[in-house]
Amino acid sequence: MSPGLFIQLIVNALTIGSIYILMVLGLDIILRGTKILNFAHGQLYMLGAYVLLLFFQTLNLNFALALILSGATLAVVGALSYLGVFAVLSRRFTVSTTFSYRLLLSAMASVGLMMILQQGTLLCFGTQERGILSPFPQIIDVFGVRISLTRVVIIFLSILICIGLFLLMYKTRFGKIMRAVSYDPEAVTLQGINTFWIFVSCFALGSALAGLAGGIIAPLFSVTPAMGQNIIFMSFLVLLVGGIGSYRGTIAGGLLVGLLLSFGFQFMGGIAELFVFILVIVILVFKPGGLLGEANE
Amino acid sequence: MKPTSSSTVSRNSRLKLGAIIVTLAVLIILPLCIDSDYIKHLLIMTCIGAILGMTFSMLYSSGLITLGAAAFYAVGAYTSTMLVTSLGLSFWAALPVTIVISAVLSLGFGAIFVRNAGVAFVIITLIFVQVIVIAAGQIEFLGGWGGIMNIPRPGSLGPVEFVSKRECYYLILMILLLIIIIYNALYSSRIGRAWRAIKLSPNLAGTLGINAYRYRLLAFVIGSTTAALAGSFYAHYFQNITPGAFAGWLSIYVQLYAVLGGLEFYILGPAIGSLIMTFVPEYLRVVKEIEPIITGLLLLVIILFFPGGILGTIKNPPDFSLQRFKSELSKIKIWKMQGGKR
């Protein structure tokens, strides 16, 4: 293998990996904060890409501004869907509700949301693929290896968002409350904090992350209504590999799966995906809770 | 609970028996009255859906949520097909072999999967379906993405032929009834009680000497083997299988059956749900563009406002009076002031 190909594959792996990391951080924040396994996450990702398309291509806004707007729009969509669906649902749950019932009903509600969002987008935008002209079309030359600047920008932006999220979660009071809610909402209520709006903001933050992921990837791949369904399985896989409830685990898992997929497709072709799945099952044999997570809820 | 006199008990059980006999009679006579092959096909798919829904309910009764009903459904379909087309066995000879193979496979995979309870189990089973689908698509021996065509119909068992759609319907009906009888026996046995105890609280069940892992594994193996049985029938009835037929959201529909019919009704719930979810979208095909939106909205309405599903709502009808509405509103206000305590 030539060193040029190696570096290109590494860059590809980091690109896919960083998108997975953003998606899974969003899924994880929603899952831990509100105890909802969000099947509509892929559709939120797709919506993020369409919103970017709208702001960047149709309204000719600046790329950074369009990206921030797509994150903000998705945060609103997420908050509204929490208020409209999951808040009504969680009102019925009491302390004696079994965990499996709670998980099942909220997952099914998100499936309903998924169907509506999916078909709604399909009706609004049609089935055809749309490309976004990359705002960074240049190709940079590193030691004789040609790398597209778009990919570098994607990686850079993802790192920036991850750092921002880290600062929010670990350096502010709001982040502290969110982390506390994911451990024990009852105890947080006893401290005089209105947890209802914390749940809403957890869901909004997770949705915003999905929207940002969709917006970031839009210049690289074409925007189609099917993109949400394709990414959701891989996101769940990364969530599982990294371990539920561990940010470091999510990052490690995202990078691992990105590397495996990138090198696998180069050297093994279509069977690479199968190989990754089998590897995950092997990991779960030895570490039931994922790489850095803990087993069992 | 109110003490019930012996006469009401016997009247209730007589009523139940009567309902069962009438339903059975309708199910047996129905295909004789219907000429349309299309309706017969939908009836057969309803029976398959009901079986898959029941396997979901069985795992749910032990507190596990599976999205992997389609996985062993596919395993059963492919195993039986390969046995018949490659080794030249008849459907009836392949059936026990299929059951044994899928039981062994589900024991092996279940031993790994069941160790992860809760959210991780949901995701693993969902991913496992993808593994099976991709494996079937990538391996040339299994027909690749194009699938396998021209699988023979079940054929004759002694003097009885199972070739036409009507005969296939009777076959799947018999399988369904057999499964209902077995499941019913399981639920009312010690095993079923252990499952319900585990669902309520695995730790508490553990203190009573119930090994949650083993009982859950048992549920997984029984459920998966049943799904494989349904899959093997499907392959021979539909006569061609493609990996795409098992992909993605089939398993999600299976849970919908259980939720729609009523989660507390482990046998009747999936049957009713399957009946509705098979026929309603078919007739909504007229408005094909918005069919998923209607299905999604229907699902949300059922989950949000009729949590017991259809059967649960019939059993405990909700109270729609103005009084109740006002008290609900005040409850919401109190709940918001408390900070959305769950």
XYZ file of C-alpha atoms in Angstrom:
639
model
C 0.000 0.000 0.000
C 1.387 3.378 -0.957
C 1.651 5.992 1.800
C -0.571 8.313 -0.255
C -3.438 5.826 -0.275
C -2.894 5.183 3.420
C -3.233 8.874 4.292
C -6.292 9.239 2.089
C -7.948 6.278 3.767
C -7.120 7.717 7.182
C -8.693 11.042 6.206
C -11.792 9.228 4.905
C -12.004 7.245 8.136
C -11.776 10.415 10.224
C -14.510 12.043 8.115
C -16.973 9.167 8.503
C -15.925 8.676 12.112
C -16.509 12.296 13.061
C -20.008 12.257 11.576
C -20.792 9.073 13.517
C -19.416 10.672 16.672
C -21.693 13.715 16.302
C -24.710 11.508 15.604
C -24.009 9.186 18.508
C -23.283 11.981 20.986
C -26.745 13.309 20.144
C -28.337 9.865 20.512
C -26.513 9.329 23.782
C -27.519 12.685 25.286
C -31.162 11.963 24.428
C -30.972 8.379 25.677
C -29.341 9.260 28.985
C -31.213 12.466 29.646
C -34.729 11.464 28.707
C -34.522 7.634 28.479
C -35.753 7.663 24.888
C -34.164 5.461 22.237
C -34.645 7.897 19.390
C -35.316 6.116 16.107
C -36.111 9.433 14.451
C -32.489 10.531 14.855
C -31.582 9.591 11.284
C -34.502 11.681 10.034
C -33.311 14.653 12.099
C -29.899 14.222 10.440
C -31.564 14.234 7.040
C -33.607 17.319 7.956
C -30.383 19.066 8.996
C -28.960 18.467 5.534
C -32.128 19.784 3.869
C -32.220 22.880 6.061
C -28.595 23.606 5.124
C -29.501 23.106 1.487
C -32.298 25.624 1.909
C -30.223 28.281 3.670
C -26.941 27.812 1.810
C -28.054 27.003 -1.718
C -31.432 28.690 -2.033
C -30.988 31.726 0.219
C -27.258 32.099 -0.518
C -26.203 32.591 3.076
C -22.683 32.188 4.407
C -21.811 28.484 5.036
C -21.025 28.948 8.739
C -24.214 30.932 9.290
C -26.264 28.343 7.381
C -24.740 25.574 9.506
C -25.551 27.353 12.764
C -29.076 28.033 11.491
C -29.579 24.366 10.581
C -28.457 23.367 14.089
C -30.802 25.915 15.637
C -33.749 24.875 13.431
C -33.264 21.250 14.393
C -33.078 22.197 18.073
C -36.494 23.808 17.671
C -37.831 20.766 15.805
C -36.487 18.515 18.566
C -37.947 20.625 21.360
C -41.338 20.749 19.630
C -41.413 16.999 19.062
C -40.492 16.398 22.696
C -43.232 18.734 23.886
C -45.771 17.333 21.445
C -45.091 13.622 21.809
C -42.730 12.480 24.521
C -43.830 14.915 27.231
C -47.415 13.702 26.823
C -46.199 10.119 26.905
C -43.889 10.430 29.912
C -46.681 11.966 31.937
C -48.213 8.518 32.153
C -45.088 6.885 33.533
C -44.888 6.570 37.290
C -42.211 5.260 39.593
C -43.703 1.771 39.405
C -43.642 1.661 35.573
C -41.286 -1.082 34.456
C -38.236 0.050 32.537
C -39.018 -2.153 29.539
C -42.514 -0.650 29.160
C -41.138 2.876 29.285
C -38.412 2.066 26.782
C -40.762 0.275 24.407
C -43.448 2.954 24.339
C -41.040 5.850 23.858
C -39.145 3.938 21.161
C -42.429 3.189 19.375
C -43.473 6.839 19.623
C -40.177 7.817 18.008
C -40.852 5.287 15.252
C -44.162 7.037 14.610
C -42.340 10.370 14.489
C -39.782 8.835 12.142
C -42.446 7.713 9.663
C -44.064 11.144 9.644
C -40.787 13.072 9.238
C -39.513 10.684 6.568
C -42.586 10.792 4.382
C -43.104 14.498 5.026
C -39.620 15.275 3.711
C -40.175 12.991 0.759
C -43.368 14.845 -0.147
C -41.808 18.305 0.306
C -38.514 17.778 -1.508
C -39.110 14.830 -3.830
C -37.012 11.700 -4.207
C -34.224 13.064 -6.398
C -30.693 13.504 -5.096
C -29.509 17.057 -4.591
C -25.896 18.100 -4.436
C -24.551 21.094 -2.604
C -21.635 22.872 -4.253
C -18.881 22.589 -1.700
C -17.845 25.987 -0.280
C -14.305 24.601 -0.042
C -13.629 23.029 -3.445
C -9.834 23.345 -3.182
C -7.582 20.325 -3.036
C -4.650 20.602 -0.695
C -1.338 18.905 -1.257
C 0.323 17.403 1.810
C 3.678 15.762 1.026
C 2.450 14.852 -2.418
C -0.870 13.468 -1.171
C -3.954 15.164 -2.552
C -6.696 15.654 0.015
C -9.964 17.459 -0.544
C -10.276 20.498 1.701
C -13.967 19.715 2.343
C -13.002 16.608 4.289
C -10.461 18.492 6.371
C -13.057 21.166 7.153
C -15.559 18.463 8.169
C -13.063 16.945 10.596
C -12.085 20.360 11.942
C -15.717 21.443 12.471
C -16.562 18.168 14.223
C -13.649 18.609 16.623
C -14.805 22.174 17.256
C -18.367 21.014 18.021
C -17.079 18.245 20.306
C -14.961 20.750 22.259
C -17.937 23.092 22.521
C -20.108 20.249 23.785
C -17.457 19.225 26.294
C -17.252 22.799 27.629
C -21.049 22.952 27.843
C -21.348 19.631 29.670
C -18.430 19.949 32.063
C -17.804 23.669 32.610
C -21.270 25.185 32.974
C -24.004 24.854 35.563
C -26.472 23.868 32.840
C -24.252 20.983 31.760
C -23.891 19.861 35.338
C -27.684 19.748 35.699
C -27.980 17.750 32.477
C -25.435 15.224 33.681
C -27.191 15.023 37.035
C -30.558 14.400 35.339
C -29.079 11.468 33.447
C -28.198 9.859 36.769
C -31.280 10.550 38.843
C -34.068 12.959 37.787
C -35.847 12.555 41.140
C -32.848 13.757 43.093
C -32.463 16.756 40.785
C -36.111 17.664 41.358
C -35.483 17.543 45.091
C -32.761 20.183 44.617
C -35.424 22.603 43.409
C -34.615 22.378 39.706
C -37.426 22.182 37.171
C -36.408 19.009 35.363
C -39.133 19.299 32.726
C -37.236 21.971 30.805
C -34.005 20.036 31.256
C -35.599 17.073 29.473
C -36.732 19.395 26.698
C -33.274 20.885 26.323
C -31.615 17.433 26.347
C -33.813 16.427 23.433
C -33.217 19.754 21.676
C -29.445 19.494 22.134
C -29.391 15.940 20.784
C -31.486 16.961 17.780
C -29.249 19.966 17.148
C -26.223 17.663 17.064
C -27.965 15.439 14.502
C -28.820 18.526 12.466
C -25.228 19.765 12.594
C -23.957 16.352 11.510
C -26.330 16.395 8.553
C -25.393 19.956 7.692
C -21.652 19.253 7.850
C -21.822 16.179 5.648
C -24.115 17.776 3.034
C -21.314 19.332 0.895
C -19.543 15.965 0.658
C -22.348 13.539 -0.144
C -25.555 14.190 -2.014
C -28.678 14.992 -0.021
C -31.391 12.335 -0.402
C -34.435 11.387 1.670
C -32.856 7.949 2.219
C -29.736 9.256 3.966
C -31.368 9.120 7.387
C -32.265 5.460 7.170
C -28.779 4.507 6.060
C -26.901 6.134 8.899
C -29.110 5.133 11.813
C -27.971 1.473 11.920
C -24.320 2.457 11.941
C -24.989 5.047 14.644
C -26.623 2.436 16.852
C -23.651 0.183 16.189
C -21.203 2.892 17.278
C -23.322 3.570 20.356
C -23.074 -0.097 21.241
C -19.347 -0.425 20.559
C -18.441 2.650 22.540
C -20.701 1.843 25.413
C -23.907 3.633 26.333
C -23.318 6.615 28.571
C -19.639 7.206 27.912
C -18.520 10.184 25.831
C -14.948 8.912 25.557
C -16.301 5.523 24.536
C -18.430 7.123 21.828
C -15.426 8.923 20.369
C -13.300 5.778 20.475
C -16.117 3.728 18.943
C -16.766 6.260 16.184
C -13.113 6.368 15.187
C -12.782 2.569 15.330
C -15.842 1.968 13.156
C -14.760 4.742 10.772
C -11.305 3.179 10.352
C -12.690 -0.339 9.910
C -15.231 0.781 7.299
C -12.781 2.957 5.383
C -10.046 0.303 5.152
C -12.567 -2.525 4.836
C -14.288 -1.054 1.771
C -10.902 -0.492 0.136
C -9.585 -4.007 0.610
C -12.655 -6.239 1.040
C -15.458 -4.507 -0.837
C -19.094 -4.865 0.193
C -18.461 -7.595 2.735
C -16.618 -5.074 4.972
C -19.874 -4.064 6.640
C -20.546 -7.666 7.609
C -17.019 -7.915 8.956
C -17.592 -4.840 11.153
C -20.831 -6.277 12.498
C -19.146 -9.561 13.378
C -16.306 -7.698 15.083
C -18.861 -5.841 17.189
C -20.436 -9.097 18.291
C -16.978 -10.376 19.229
C -16.328 -7.215 21.255
C -19.635 -7.725 23.036
C -18.680 -11.285 23.965
C -15.701 -10.000 25.902
C -17.031 -6.614 26.999
C -20.842 -6.773 27.342
C -21.174 -3.046 28.026
C -19.108 -1.860 25.053
C -15.526 -0.588 25.013
C -15.750 1.978 27.787
C -19.290 1.588 29.074
C -20.760 -0.428 31.874
C -23.011 -3.426 31.343
C -26.709 -3.325 32.138
C -29.103 -0.525 32.810
C -60.725 -8.211 44.039
C -64.380 -9.009 44.422
C -65.129 -12.600 45.356
C -66.792 -14.197 42.364
C -69.413 -16.855 42.809
C -68.872 -20.143 41.021
C -71.768 -19.485 38.630
C -70.176 -16.306 37.187
C -66.881 -18.136 36.776
C -68.459 -20.927 34.824
C -70.491 -18.434 32.778
C -67.327 -16.496 31.951
C -65.442 -19.594 30.908
C -68.420 -20.772 28.881
C -68.522 -17.370 27.169
C -64.812 -17.648 26.448
C -65.213 -21.153 25.029
C -68.068 -19.958 22.850
C -65.994 -17.039 21.537
C -63.095 -19.356 20.739
C -65.341 -21.797 18.856
C -67.003 -19.011 16.856
C -63.631 -17.450 15.946
C -62.266 -20.820 14.900
C -65.333 -21.543 12.792
C -65.029 -18.156 11.073
C -61.318 -18.691 10.432
C -61.959 -22.129 8.930
C -64.948 -21.170 6.801
C -63.562 -17.778 5.663
C -61.324 -18.970 2.777
C -64.169 -21.108 1.428
C -66.340 -18.017 0.992
C -63.627 -15.777 -0.487
C -62.606 -16.204 -4.090
C -60.006 -13.455 -4.320
C -56.441 -14.753 -4.121
C -55.343 -11.337 -2.923
C -57.469 -11.485 0.239
C -56.251 -15.032 0.901
C -52.689 -13.795 0.593
C -53.411 -11.034 3.111
C -54.975 -13.577 5.492
C -51.873 -15.766 5.272
C -49.618 -12.773 5.898
C -51.807 -11.864 8.889
C -51.202 -15.316 10.374
C -47.430 -14.993 9.823
C -47.482 -11.508 11.353
C -49.438 -12.809 14.338
C -46.837 -15.537 14.928
C -43.981 -13.027 14.734
C -45.850 -10.655 17.039
C -46.326 -13.456 19.551
C -42.588 -14.154 19.586
C -42.043 -10.478 20.357
C -44.626 -10.650 23.137
C -42.958 -13.715 24.597
C -39.645 -11.900 24.952
C -41.460 -8.824 26.199
C -43.156 -10.902 28.893
C -39.679 -11.498 30.305
C -38.787 -7.808 30.070
C -36.654 -7.947 26.925
C -37.463 -5.824 23.885
C -36.346 -7.433 20.658
C -36.151 -5.787 17.279
C -34.728 -8.978 15.845
C -37.846 -11.002 15.076
C -36.954 -10.759 11.388
C -33.483 -12.232 11.967
C -34.530 -15.760 12.802
C -37.481 -15.458 10.444
C -34.837 -15.039 7.729
C -32.673 -17.813 9.178
C -35.612 -20.201 9.051
C -36.535 -19.175 5.519
C -32.978 -19.582 4.201
C -32.224 -22.821 6.066
C -35.365 -24.521 4.853
C -34.861 -23.254 1.299
C -31.254 -24.461 1.150
C -32.210 -27.855 2.537
C -34.938 -28.251 -0.048
C -33.197 -26.842 -3.121
C -29.656 -28.112 -2.461
C -30.207 -31.406 -0.681
C -33.499 -32.212 -2.358
C -35.386 -32.847 0.870
C -39.134 -32.325 0.978
C -40.599 -29.449 3.011
C -41.762 -31.865 5.683
C -38.365 -33.521 6.036
C -36.629 -30.125 6.135
C -38.963 -28.726 8.786
C -37.569 -30.564 11.857
C -33.991 -30.009 10.639
C -34.712 -26.275 10.263
C -36.159 -26.126 13.746
C -33.137 -27.887 15.265
C -30.642 -25.722 13.363
C -32.340 -22.467 14.315
C -32.723 -23.568 17.939
C -28.982 -24.275 18.133
C -28.128 -20.974 16.418
C -30.460 -18.969 18.650
C -28.982 -20.652 21.722
C -25.487 -19.647 20.611
C -26.294 -16.054 19.691
C -28.788 -15.652 22.522
C -26.138 -16.624 25.055
C -24.197 -13.534 23.936
C -27.114 -11.167 23.364
C -29.145 -11.824 26.499
C -26.216 -10.843 28.709
C -26.980 -7.248 27.710
C -30.361 -6.227 29.093
C -32.208 -2.997 28.431
C -31.200 -0.629 25.657
C -28.160 -2.626 24.543
C -30.309 -5.696 23.823
C -32.661 -3.629 21.658
C -29.771 -2.317 19.579
C -27.989 -5.667 19.290
C -31.069 -7.404 17.956
C -31.678 -4.566 15.495
C -28.101 -4.851 14.241
C -28.308 -8.642 14.114
C -31.083 -8.368 11.537
C -28.752 -6.250 9.392
C -25.979 -8.840 9.806
C -28.255 -11.614 8.582
C -29.518 -9.528 5.662
C -26.032 -8.491 4.538
C -24.698 -12.023 4.984
C -27.510 -13.404 2.837
C -26.887 -10.711 0.240
C -23.113 -11.070 0.091
C -22.779 -14.845 0.087
C -23.229 -16.158 -3.445
C -24.207 -19.616 -2.212
C -27.327 -18.115 -0.628
C -28.420 -16.475 -3.855
C -26.921 -13.011 -3.327
C -29.062 -9.883 -3.406
C -31.245 -11.370 -6.135
C -32.472 -14.063 -3.758
C -33.698 -17.541 -4.581
C -36.599 -18.186 -6.930
C -38.916 -21.103 -7.600
C -38.965 -22.651 -4.165
C -41.470 -25.509 -4.213
C -44.706 -25.263 -2.223
C -44.957 -27.490 0.890
C -46.392 -30.384 -1.110
C -48.076 -33.501 0.215
C -48.059 -34.828 3.736
C -49.530 -38.307 3.565
C -52.901 -38.033 1.858
C -53.185 -34.215 2.248
C -51.821 -31.825 -0.389
C -50.574 -28.326 0.485
C -50.158 -26.586 -2.844
C -52.867 -23.998 -3.493
C -53.281 -20.739 -1.574
C -56.283 -22.109 0.298
C -54.382 -25.197 1.444
C -51.442 -23.020 2.487
C -53.848 -20.929 4.542
C -55.052 -24.007 6.402
C -51.456 -25.077 7.008
C -50.428 -21.735 8.523
C -53.658 -21.648 10.521
C -52.777 -25.032 12.018
C -49.249 -23.846 12.799
C -50.689 -20.707 14.392
C -53.123 -22.700 16.554
C -50.381 -25.092 17.615
C -48.168 -22.157 18.624
C -51.042 -20.515 20.504
C -51.666 -23.724 22.464
C -47.977 -24.147 23.301
C -47.535 -20.485 24.255
C -50.679 -20.508 26.349
C -49.397 -23.528 28.246
C -46.029 -21.836 28.748
C -47.560 -18.594 30.040
C -49.676 -20.394 32.610
C -46.824 -22.629 33.726
C -44.033 -21.968 36.200
C -41.904 -20.646 33.339
C -44.429 -17.970 32.392
C -44.740 -16.856 36.000
C -40.955 -16.641 36.232
C -40.885 -14.449 33.095
C -43.445 -12.070 34.550
C -41.505 -11.883 37.805
C -38.300 -11.067 35.913
C -40.080 -8.367 33.923
C -41.313 -6.766 37.135
C -37.870 -6.749 38.694
C -34.904 -8.932 37.732
C -33.233 -8.387 41.091
C -36.300 -9.310 43.094
C -36.783 -12.404 40.939
C -33.157 -13.287 41.609
C -33.710 -13.247 45.347
C -36.535 -15.738 44.820
C -34.133 -18.145 43.178
C -35.063 -17.377 39.576
C -32.066 -17.253 37.275
C -33.057 -14.284 35.093
C -30.380 -15.005 32.481
C -31.448 -18.605 31.918
C -35.161 -17.853 31.786
C -34.594 -14.979 29.363
C -32.378 -17.183 27.217
C -35.155 -19.776 27.197
C -37.616 -17.118 26.009
C -35.159 -16.038 23.320
C -34.659 -19.592 22.050
C -38.371 -20.423 22.000
C -39.243 -17.111 20.338
C -36.494 -17.400 17.725
C -37.350 -20.986 16.869
C -40.999 -20.041 16.405
C -39.972 -17.178 14.131
C -37.809 -19.596 12.134
C -40.794 -21.915 11.745
C -42.838 -19.021 10.379
C -39.947 -18.107 8.079
C -39.674 -21.593 6.673
C -43.383 -21.587 5.897
C -43.107 -18.125 4.303
C -40.291 -19.206 1.977
C -42.277 -22.153 0.661
C -45.521 -20.256 0.438
C -44.144 -17.139 -1.250
C -41.826 -19.297 -3.408
C -39.050 -16.744 -3.607
C -36.953 -15.046 -0.964
C -34.688 -12.026 -1.216
C -32.560 -10.512 1.562
C -34.486 -7.273 1.118
C -37.707 -8.938 2.269
C -36.263 -9.268 5.771
C -34.417 -5.952 5.946
C -34.875 -2.950 8.102
C -38.271 -2.132 9.371
C -40.067 -5.483 9.207
C -39.156 -6.065 12.852
C -40.484 -2.663 13.796
C -43.817 -3.562 12.243
C -43.800 -6.724 14.350
C -43.643 -4.673 17.531
C -46.372 -2.436 16.202
C -48.655 -5.476 16.081
C -48.083 -6.134 19.771
C -48.412 -2.480 20.843
C -51.487 -1.889 18.692
C -53.340 -4.984 19.863
C -52.461 -4.491 23.503
C -49.195 -5.249 25.265
C -50.814 -7.023 28.179
C -52.451 -9.565 25.870
C -49.574 -11.797 24.905
C -51.494 -13.933 22.404
C -54.616 -12.092 21.307
C -52.864 -8.691 21.105
C -50.428 -9.501 18.285
C -53.164 -11.374 16.398
C -55.528 -8.384 16.402
C -52.692 -5.952 15.712
C -51.457 -8.023 12.795
C -54.952 -8.222 11.320
C -55.306 -4.433 11.419
C -51.775 -3.582 10.310
C -51.998 -5.959 7.353
C -55.355 -4.845 6.024
C -55.476 -1.110 6.833
C -52.277 -0.056 4.962
C -53.326 -2.212 2.000
C -56.562 -0.265 1.684
C -54.731 3.017 2.262
C -52.708 2.256 -0.894
C -55.231 4.491 -2.681
C -53.507 7.448 -1.048
C -50.059 5.955 -1.403
C -48.111 9.184 -0.842
C -49.460 9.889 2.602
C -49.932 6.273 3.742
C -46.834 6.254 6.036
C -47.917 9.575 7.539
C -51.334 8.162 8.381
C -49.773 4.992 9.801
C -47.334 7.079 11.866
C -50.077 9.336 13.190
C -52.236 6.313 14.003
C -49.319 4.840 15.956
C -48.744 8.076 17.873
C -52.442 8.430 18.724
C -52.626 4.834 19.973
C -49.485 5.189 22.085
C -50.348 8.601 23.502
C -54.047 8.207 24.173
C -54.820 4.466 24.211
C -51.799 2.968 25.965
C -53.548 -0.355 26.532
C -53.835 -0.921 22.790
C -57.122 -1.947 21.215
C -57.883 -4.827 23.568
C -56.811 -2.870 26.640
C -59.098 -0.004 25.631
C -62.030 -2.374 25.169
C -61.376 -3.939 28.562
C -61.043 -0.623 30.440
C -62.809 1.986 28.303
C -61.350 5.458 28.837
C -63.543 8.098 30.393
C -64.189 10.983 28.007
C -66.412 13.112 30.261
C -65.827 16.848 30.802
C -65.114 16.206 34.485
C -62.239 13.892 33.625
C -60.869 16.421 31.116
C -60.820 19.168 33.750
C -59.101 16.968 36.310
C -56.510 15.966 33.704
C -55.823 19.637 32.952
C -55.281 20.434 36.609
C -53.025 17.365 36.864
C -50.897 18.696 34.021
C -50.583 22.048 35.784
C -49.489 20.395 39.036
C -47.128 18.152 37.116
C -45.481 21.097 35.353
C -45.091 22.900 38.673
C -43.416 19.813 40.091
C -40.971 19.964 37.223
C -42.168 17.080 35.079
C -41.424 14.406 37.644
C -41.603 11.017 36.018
